[in-house]
PDB file of C-alpha atoms in Angstrom:
ATOM      1  CA  MET A   1     114.549  91.430 114.047  1.00  0.00           C
ATOM      2  CA  GLU A   2     113.197  94.710 112.675  1.00  0.00           C
ATOM      3  CA  ILE A   3     112.418  97.703 114.841  1.00  0.00           C
ATOM      4  CA  GLU A   4     109.755 100.077 113.509  1.00  0.00           C
ATOM      5  CA  VAL A   5     109.242 103.417 115.235  1.00  0.00           C
ATOM      6  CA  ILE A   6     106.308 105.823 115.057  1.00  0.00           C
ATOM      7  CA  VAL A   7     107.400 109.310 113.984  1.00  0.00           C
ATOM      8  CA  GLN A   8     105.366 112.502 113.698  1.00  0.00           C
ATOM      9  CA  ASN A   9     107.793 114.918 112.072  1.00  0.00           C
ATOM     10  CA  GLU A  10     111.248 115.457 110.612  1.00  0.00           C
ATOM     11  CA  GLN A  11     112.964 115.731 114.000  1.00  0.00           C
ATOM     12  CA  ASP A  12     111.502 112.415 115.152  1.00  0.00           C
ATOM     13  CA  ALA A  13     112.552 110.786 111.900  1.00  0.00           C
ATOM     14  CA  ARG A  14     116.159 111.952 112.118  1.00  0.00           C
ATOM     15  CA  ILE A  15     116.537 110.825 115.735  1.00  0.00           C
ATOM     16  CA  ALA A  16     114.955 107.422 115.094  1.00  0.00           C
ATOM     17  CA  GLU A  17     117.097 106.751 112.030  1.00  0.00           C
ATOM     18  CA  LYS A  18     120.321 107.758 113.776  1.00  0.00           C
ATOM     19  CA  ALA A  19     119.447 105.532 116.752  1.00  0.00           C
ATOM     20  CA  GLY A  20     119.069 102.529 114.443  1.00  0.00           C
ATOM     21  CA  ALA A  21     115.372 102.180 113.609  1.00  0.00           C
ATOM     22  CA  ASP A  22     114.865  99.912 110.608  1.00  0.00           C
ATOM     23  CA  ARG A  23     111.628 101.506 109.436  1.00  0.00           C
ATOM     24  CA  LEU A  24     109.470 104.504 110.311  1.00  0.00           C
ATOM     25  CA  GLU A  25     105.689 104.762 110.483  1.00  0.00           C
ATOM     26  CA  LEU A  26     104.752 108.383 109.787  1.00  0.00           C
ATOM     27  CA  VAL A  27     101.523 109.512 111.434  1.00  0.00           C
ATOM     28  CA  ALA A  28      99.704 112.582 112.699  1.00  0.00           C
ATOM     29  CA  THR A  29      97.279 113.116 115.587  1.00  0.00           C
ATOM     30  CA  MET A  30      98.428 110.309 117.854  1.00  0.00           C
ATOM     31  CA  GLU A  31      95.852 111.374 120.441  1.00  0.00           C
ATOM     32  CA  GLU A  32      93.346 109.804 118.030  1.00  0.00           C
ATOM     33  CA  GLY A  33      95.440 106.721 117.410  1.00  0.00           C
ATOM     34  CA  GLY A  34      97.275 108.020 114.357  1.00  0.00           C
ATOM     35  CA  LEU A  35      95.873 109.668 111.225  1.00  0.00           C
ATOM     36  CA  THR A  36      97.246 110.655 107.810  1.00  0.00           C
ATOM     37  CA  PRO A  37      99.907 113.396 108.059  1.00  0.00           C
ATOM     38  CA  ASN A  38      99.786 116.421 105.782  1.00  0.00           C
ATOM     39  CA  LEU A  39     101.712 116.682 102.535  1.00  0.00           C
ATOM     40  CA  ARG A  40     104.359 119.063 103.868  1.00  0.00           C
ATOM     41  CA  VAL A  41     105.264 116.742 106.745  1.00  0.00           C
ATOM     42  CA  ILE A  42     105.411 113.738 104.413  1.00  0.00           C
ATOM     43  CA  GLU A  43     107.784 115.572 102.080  1.00  0.00           C
ATOM     44  CA  GLN A  44     109.977 116.829 104.937  1.00  0.00           C
ATOM     45  CA  VAL A  45     110.347 113.391 106.492  1.00  0.00           C
ATOM     46  CA  LEU A  46     111.058 111.643 103.202  1.00  0.00           C
ATOM     47  CA  ALA A  47     113.746 114.219 102.394  1.00  0.00           C
ATOM     48  CA  SER A  48     115.421 113.862 105.797  1.00  0.00           C
ATOM     49  CA  VAL A  49     116.033 110.098 106.126  1.00  0.00           C
ATOM     50  CA  ASN A  50     117.156 107.092 104.128  1.00  0.00           C
ATOM     51  CA  VAL A  51     115.365 104.319 106.040  1.00  0.00           C
ATOM     52  CA  PRO A  52     111.989 103.157 104.707  1.00  0.00           C
ATOM     53  CA  VAL A  53     109.042 105.409 105.584  1.00  0.00           C
ATOM     54  CA  PHE A  54     105.511 104.012 105.670  1.00  0.00           C
ATOM     55  CA  VAL A  55     102.772 106.649 105.698  1.00  0.00           C
ATOM     56  CA  MET A  56      99.530 106.163 107.611  1.00  0.00           C
ATOM     57  CA  VAL A  57      96.457 106.223 105.373  1.00  0.00           C
ATOM     58  CA  ARG A  58      93.574 106.823 107.756  1.00  0.00           C
ATOM     59  CA  PRO A  59      91.130 109.706 107.213  1.00  0.00           C
ATOM     60  CA  HIS A  60      89.577 109.760 110.708  1.00  0.00           C
ATOM     61  CA  SER A  61      89.464 107.834 113.981  1.00  0.00           C
ATOM     62  CA  ARG A  62      85.726 107.086 114.164  1.00  0.00           C
ATOM     63  CA  HIS A  63      85.859 103.602 112.646  1.00  0.00           C
ATOM     64  CA  PHE A  64      87.557 101.491 109.964  1.00  0.00           C
ATOM     65  CA  CYS A  65      84.500 101.074 107.732  1.00  0.00           C
ATOM     66  CA  TYR A  66      85.066 103.305 104.726  1.00  0.00           C
ATOM     67  CA  ARG A  67      82.413 104.308 102.208  1.00  0.00           C
ATOM     68  CA  GLY A  68      81.591 107.299 100.018  1.00  0.00           C
ATOM     69  CA  ALA A  69      83.506 110.418 101.000  1.00  0.00           C
ATOM     70  CA  ASP A  70      85.914 108.465 103.232  1.00  0.00           C
ATOM     71  CA  LEU A  71      86.927 106.268 100.330  1.00  0.00           C
ATOM     72  CA  GLU A  72      87.447 109.274  98.081  1.00  0.00           C
ATOM     73  CA  VAL A  73      89.761 110.825 100.694  1.00  0.00           C
ATOM     74  CA  ILE A  74      91.708 107.549 100.864  1.00  0.00           C
ATOM     75  CA  LYS A  75      92.100 107.517  97.089  1.00  0.00           C
ATOM     76  CA  GLU A  76      93.378 111.100  97.123  1.00  0.00           C
ATOM     77  CA  THR A  77      95.817 110.243  99.902  1.00  0.00           C
ATOM     78  CA  LEU A  78      97.157 107.281  97.948  1.00  0.00           C
ATOM     79  CA  SER A  79      97.807 109.564  94.995  1.00  0.00           C
ATOM     80  CA  VAL A  80      99.713 112.000  97.207  1.00  0.00           C
ATOM     81  CA  VAL A  81     101.792 109.312  98.908  1.00  0.00           C
ATOM     82  CA  THR A  82     102.598 107.677  95.574  1.00  0.00           C
ATOM     83  CA  ASN A  83     103.721 110.979  94.076  1.00  0.00           C
ATOM     84  CA  CYS A  84     105.929 111.646  97.111  1.00  0.00           C
ATOM     85  CA  GLN A  85     107.654 108.314  96.496  1.00  0.00           C
ATOM     86  CA  ALA A  86     107.229 106.989 100.008  1.00  0.00           C
ATOM     87  CA  ASP A  87     108.241 103.398 100.610  1.00  0.00           C
ATOM     88  CA  GLY A  88     104.873 102.171 101.741  1.00  0.00           C
ATOM     89  CA  ILE A  89     101.519 102.747 103.380  1.00  0.00           C
ATOM     90  CA  VAL A  90      99.855 101.656 106.605  1.00  0.00           C
ATOM     91  CA  PHE A  91      96.175 100.894 106.071  1.00  0.00           C
ATOM     92  CA  GLY A  92      93.349  98.743 107.372  1.00  0.00           C
ATOM     93  CA  CYS A  93      89.636  98.405 106.649  1.00  0.00           C
ATOM     94  CA  LEU A  94      86.730  96.463 108.117  1.00  0.00           C
ATOM     95  CA  ASN A  95      83.116  95.906 107.169  1.00  0.00           C
ATOM     96  CA  GLU A  96      80.096  96.146 109.450  1.00  0.00           C
ATOM     97  CA  LYS A  97      80.582  92.517 110.534  1.00  0.00           C
ATOM     98  CA  LYS A  98      84.100  93.279 111.842  1.00  0.00           C
ATOM     99  CA  GLU A  99      85.702  91.330 109.008  1.00  0.00           C
ATOM    100  CA  VAL A 100      88.368  92.519 106.578  1.00  0.00           C
ATOM    101  CA  ASP A 101      86.546  94.617 103.975  1.00  0.00           C
ATOM    102  CA  VAL A 102      87.752  92.844 100.862  1.00  0.00           C
ATOM    103  CA  PRO A 103      86.267  95.203  98.225  1.00  0.00           C
ATOM    104  CA  VAL A 104      87.812  98.285  99.873  1.00  0.00           C
ATOM    105  CA  LEU A 105      91.104  96.470 100.418  1.00  0.00           C
ATOM    106  CA  GLU A 106      91.240  95.427  96.768  1.00  0.00           C
ATOM    107  CA  THR A 107      90.546  99.023  95.716  1.00  0.00           C
ATOM    108  CA  VAL A 108      93.463 100.268  97.806  1.00  0.00           C
ATOM    109  CA  LEU A 109      95.751  97.507  96.553  1.00  0.00           C
ATOM    110  CA  SER A 110      94.882  98.385  92.966  1.00  0.00           C
ATOM    111  CA  LEU A 111      95.771 102.050  93.552  1.00  0.00           C
ATOM    112  CA  LYS A 112      98.909 101.792  95.663  1.00  0.00           C
ATOM    113  CA  GLY A 113     101.186 100.909  92.766  1.00  0.00           C
ATOM    114  CA  ASP A 114     104.617  99.777  93.931  1.00  0.00           C
ATOM    115  CA  LEU A 115     104.082 101.006  97.491  1.00  0.00           C
ATOM    116  CA  LYS A 116     104.541  98.307 100.102  1.00  0.00           C
ATOM    117  CA  MET A 117     101.807  97.852 102.689  1.00  0.00           C
ATOM    118  CA  THR A 118     101.273  97.108 106.359  1.00  0.00           C
ATOM    119  CA  PHE A 119      97.732  96.198 107.433  1.00  0.00           C
ATOM    120  CA  HIS A 120      97.368  98.116 110.688  1.00  0.00           C
ATOM    121  CA  ARG A 121      95.651  97.480 114.012  1.00  0.00           C
ATOM    122  CA  ALA A 122      92.189  97.472 112.531  1.00  0.00           C
ATOM    123  CA  PHE A 123      93.161  93.799 112.627  1.00  0.00           C
ATOM    124  CA  ASP A 124      92.749  93.924 116.414  1.00  0.00           C
ATOM    125  CA  GLU A 125      89.056  94.731 116.056  1.00  0.00           C
ATOM    126  CA  VAL A 126      88.075  91.780 113.856  1.00  0.00           C
ATOM    127  CA  MET A 127      85.770  89.114 115.235  1.00  0.00           C
ATOM    128  CA  ASP A 128      88.087  86.242 114.236  1.00  0.00           C
ATOM    129  CA  GLN A 129      91.796  86.962 113.786  1.00  0.00           C
ATOM    130  CA  THR A 130      92.534  83.547 112.286  1.00  0.00           C
ATOM    131  CA  ALA A 131      89.895  84.038 109.606  1.00  0.00           C
ATOM    132  CA  ALA A 132      91.075  87.612 109.016  1.00  0.00           C
ATOM    133  CA  TYR A 133      94.664  86.425 108.625  1.00  0.00           C
ATOM    134  CA  GLN A 134      93.587  83.809 106.106  1.00  0.00           C
ATOM    135  CA  THR A 135      91.778  86.528 104.152  1.00  0.00           C
ATOM    136  CA  LEU A 136      94.877  88.732 104.100  1.00  0.00           C
ATOM    137  CA  CYS A 137      96.979  85.750 103.010  1.00  0.00           C
ATOM    138  CA  ARG A 138      95.232  85.920  99.669  1.00  0.00           C
ATOM    139  CA  TYR A 139      97.100  89.175  99.114  1.00  0.00           C
ATOM    140  CA  SER A 140     100.436  88.166 100.628  1.00  0.00           C
ATOM    141  CA  SER A 141     102.354  89.339  97.567  1.00  0.00           C
ATOM    142  CA  ARG A 142     101.021  92.877  98.151  1.00  0.00           C
ATOM    143  CA  ILE A 143     100.702  93.037 101.963  1.00  0.00           C
ATOM    144  CA  GLU A 144     104.042  92.587 103.687  1.00  0.00           C
ATOM    145  CA  ARG A 145     103.002  92.552 107.309  1.00  0.00           C
ATOM    146  CA  ILE A 146     100.191  92.919 109.826  1.00  0.00           C
ATOM    147  CA  LEU A 147     100.592  95.148 112.877  1.00  0.00           C
ATOM    148  CA  THR A 148      98.800  93.588 115.825  1.00  0.00           C
ATOM    149  CA  SER A 149      98.671  93.357 119.602  1.00  0.00           C
ATOM    150  CA  GLY A 150      96.855  90.043 119.391  1.00  0.00           C
ATOM    151  CA  GLY A 151      93.525  91.749 119.982  1.00  0.00           C
ATOM    152  CA  ALA A 152      94.438  93.131 123.409  1.00  0.00           C
ATOM    153  CA  GLU A 153      95.054  96.752 124.307  1.00  0.00           C
ATOM    154  CA  LYS A 154      98.698  95.883 124.945  1.00  0.00           C
ATOM    155  CA  ALA A 155     100.675  93.164 123.207  1.00  0.00           C
ATOM    156  CA  GLY A 156     101.992  91.827 126.509  1.00  0.00           C
ATOM    157  CA  ASP A 157      98.447  90.837 127.472  1.00  0.00           C
ATOM    158  CA  ALA A 158      97.918  88.596 124.428  1.00  0.00           C
ATOM    159  CA  LEU A 159     101.076  86.528 124.109  1.00  0.00           C
ATOM    160  CA  ASP A 160      99.201  83.255 123.503  1.00  0.00           C
ATOM    161  CA  GLN A 161      97.300  84.774 120.598  1.00  0.00           C
ATOM    162  CA  LEU A 162     100.412  86.418 119.205  1.00  0.00           C
ATOM    163  CA  GLU A 163     102.239  83.078 119.336  1.00  0.00           C
ATOM    164  CA  HIS A 164      99.345  81.555 117.419  1.00  0.00           C
ATOM    165  CA  LEU A 165      99.420  84.281 114.766  1.00  0.00           C
ATOM    166  CA  ILE A 166     103.194  84.069 114.333  1.00  0.00           C
ATOM    167  CA  ALA A 167     102.983  80.296 113.921  1.00  0.00           C
ATOM    168  CA  LEU A 168     100.145  80.750 111.440  1.00  0.00           C
ATOM    169  CA  SER A 169     102.167  83.226 109.405  1.00  0.00           C
ATOM    170  CA  LYS A 170     105.102  80.843 109.191  1.00  0.00           C
ATOM    171  CA  GLU A 171     102.905  77.914 108.263  1.00  0.00           C
ATOM    172  CA  ALA A 172     101.009  79.868 105.618  1.00  0.00           C
ATOM    173  CA  ARG A 173     104.057  81.860 104.470  1.00  0.00           C
ATOM    174  CA  GLY A 174     101.806  84.883 104.485  1.00  0.00           C
ATOM    175  CA  PRO A 175     102.211  88.439 105.779  1.00  0.00           C
ATOM    176  CA  ALA A 176     104.631  88.697 108.695  1.00  0.00           C
ATOM    177  CA  ILE A 177     103.270  89.482 112.134  1.00  0.00           C
ATOM    178  CA  MET A 178     104.657  92.745 113.537  1.00  0.00           C
ATOM    179  CA  VAL A 179     103.991  92.970 117.263  1.00  0.00           C
ATOM    180  CA  GLY A 180     103.011  96.369 118.614  1.00  0.00           C
ATOM    181  CA  SER A 181     101.127  98.361 121.259  1.00  0.00           C
ATOM    182  CA  GLY A 182     102.341  98.960 124.767  1.00  0.00           C
ATOM    183  CA  LEU A 183     105.894  97.754 124.128  1.00  0.00           C
ATOM    184  CA  HIS A 184     108.548  99.179 126.435  1.00  0.00           C
ATOM    185  CA  PRO A 185     112.229  98.336 126.829  1.00  0.00           C
ATOM    186  CA  GLN A 186     111.582  97.300 130.445  1.00  0.00           C
ATOM    187  CA  THR A 187     109.359  94.387 129.378  1.00  0.00           C
ATOM    188  CA  PHE A 188     110.631  93.740 125.871  1.00  0.00           C
ATOM    189  CA  THR A 189     113.254  91.093 126.627  1.00  0.00           C
ATOM    190  CA  ALA A 190     110.720  88.679 128.121  1.00  0.00           C
ATOM    191  CA  ILE A 191     108.225  89.285 125.312  1.00  0.00           C
ATOM    192  CA  HIS A 192     110.804  88.767 122.574  1.00  0.00           C
ATOM    193  CA  LYS A 193     112.227  85.671 124.273  1.00  0.00           C
ATOM    194  CA  ARG A 194     108.801  84.093 124.062  1.00  0.00           C
ATOM    195  CA  LEU A 195     107.546  85.359 120.704  1.00  0.00           C
ATOM    196  CA  LYS A 196     110.730  85.700 118.632  1.00  0.00           C
ATOM    197  CA  ALA A 197     108.761  87.842 116.178  1.00  0.00           C
ATOM    198  CA  GLU A 198     110.367  89.150 112.997  1.00  0.00           C
ATOM    199  CA  ALA A 199     109.377  92.745 113.734  1.00  0.00           C
ATOM    200  CA  TYR A 200     108.288  94.977 116.605  1.00  0.00           C
ATOM    201  CA  HIS A 201     106.552  98.349 116.527  1.00  0.00           C
ATOM    202  CA  PHE A 202     107.347 101.033 119.112  1.00  0.00           C
ATOM    203  CA  GLY A 203     105.524 104.260 119.890  1.00  0.00           C
ATOM    204  CA  SER A 204     105.470 106.038 123.232  1.00  0.00           C
ATOM    205  CA  GLY A 205     107.795 103.413 124.702  1.00  0.00           C
ATOM    206  CA  VAL A 206     110.776 105.033 122.991  1.00  0.00           C
ATOM    207  CA  ARG A 207     109.841 108.642 123.784  1.00  0.00           C
ATOM    208  CA  ILE A 208     110.889 110.971 126.572  1.00  0.00           C
ATOM    209  CA  HIS A 209     108.520 110.451 129.525  1.00  0.00           C
ATOM    210  CA  GLN A 210     106.791 107.865 127.292  1.00  0.00           C
ATOM    211  CA  SER A 211     104.666 110.635 125.825  1.00  0.00           C
ATOM    212  CA  PHE A 212     103.806 111.535 122.238  1.00  0.00           C
ATOM    213  CA  ASN A 213     103.990 115.157 123.347  1.00  0.00           C
ATOM    214  CA  LYS A 214     107.744 114.635 123.747  1.00  0.00           C
ATOM    215  CA  THR A 215     110.367 113.772 121.180  1.00  0.00           C
ATOM    216  CA  ILE A 216     111.996 110.385 120.668  1.00  0.00           C
ATOM    217  CA  ASP A 217     114.616 109.198 123.140  1.00  0.00           C
ATOM    218  CA  PRO A 218     117.351 107.461 121.114  1.00  0.00           C
ATOM    219  CA  SER A 219     118.645 105.384 124.034  1.00  0.00           C
ATOM    220  CA  PRO A 220     115.879 102.719 124.045  1.00  0.00           C
ATOM    221  CA  ILE A 221     116.198 102.241 120.271  1.00  0.00           C
ATOM    222  CA  GLU A 222     119.965 101.862 120.537  1.00  0.00           C
ATOM    223  CA  TRP A 223     119.469  99.308 123.310  1.00  0.00           C
ATOM    224  CA  LEU A 224     116.951  97.364 121.223  1.00  0.00           C
ATOM    225  CA  LYS A 225     119.391  97.186 118.344  1.00  0.00           C
ATOM    226  CA  GLU A 226     122.077  95.862 120.691  1.00  0.00           C
ATOM    227  CA  ILE A 227     119.723  93.029 121.653  1.00  0.00           C
ATOM    228  CA  GLU A 228     119.383  92.181 117.977  1.00  0.00           C
ATOM    229  CA  THR A 229     123.142  91.788 117.550  1.00  0.00           C
ATOM    230  CA  ASP A 230     123.852  89.944 120.816  1.00  0.00           C
TER     231      ASP A 230
END
């Protein structure tokens, strides 16, 4: 079981790594759901930890339909992240029909080089998650995982759908399902007992006062890692 933790800066990254996080998602502007961090922060975080760091590639929070100037910004970001030698990117794109935008996705995949990739929670806005998963399966050698709450605001409210997606991923041997959104140590044991997912994604649930305005609390991460080894 992998534990991924959202980090916003070098201090977050150091605390999360020391507490036992398996992977870090580096983002900025969490009040807008997480956008691309600036170059200086990316460099600082990459220099401060040894665990894999996946950098958010998201130019704004208005939508996930990228054209024109948005796409040019994404291309520039990919160049920066590649040059910084990050481990991977976090990206998602949809078309006007709320389907995976295949042309944009293929553009990003062609430019990301050896960077690994997580398809982010744009997946939770698609009209049909089964169809969207099948689309992403076509790129399973280049997309490692999909971050999803099963289409609900919080993962705990969509356990049936998450079970379906996890079963689908095993059957298709496609991208792994990483469960995220609204996860807290207080409710995690019951969720994991039911889902037995390969990976979980934590944000405010492992922060002081459960707030992105506060730093990471190492205790919940340490506890989660103890569950993994029990």
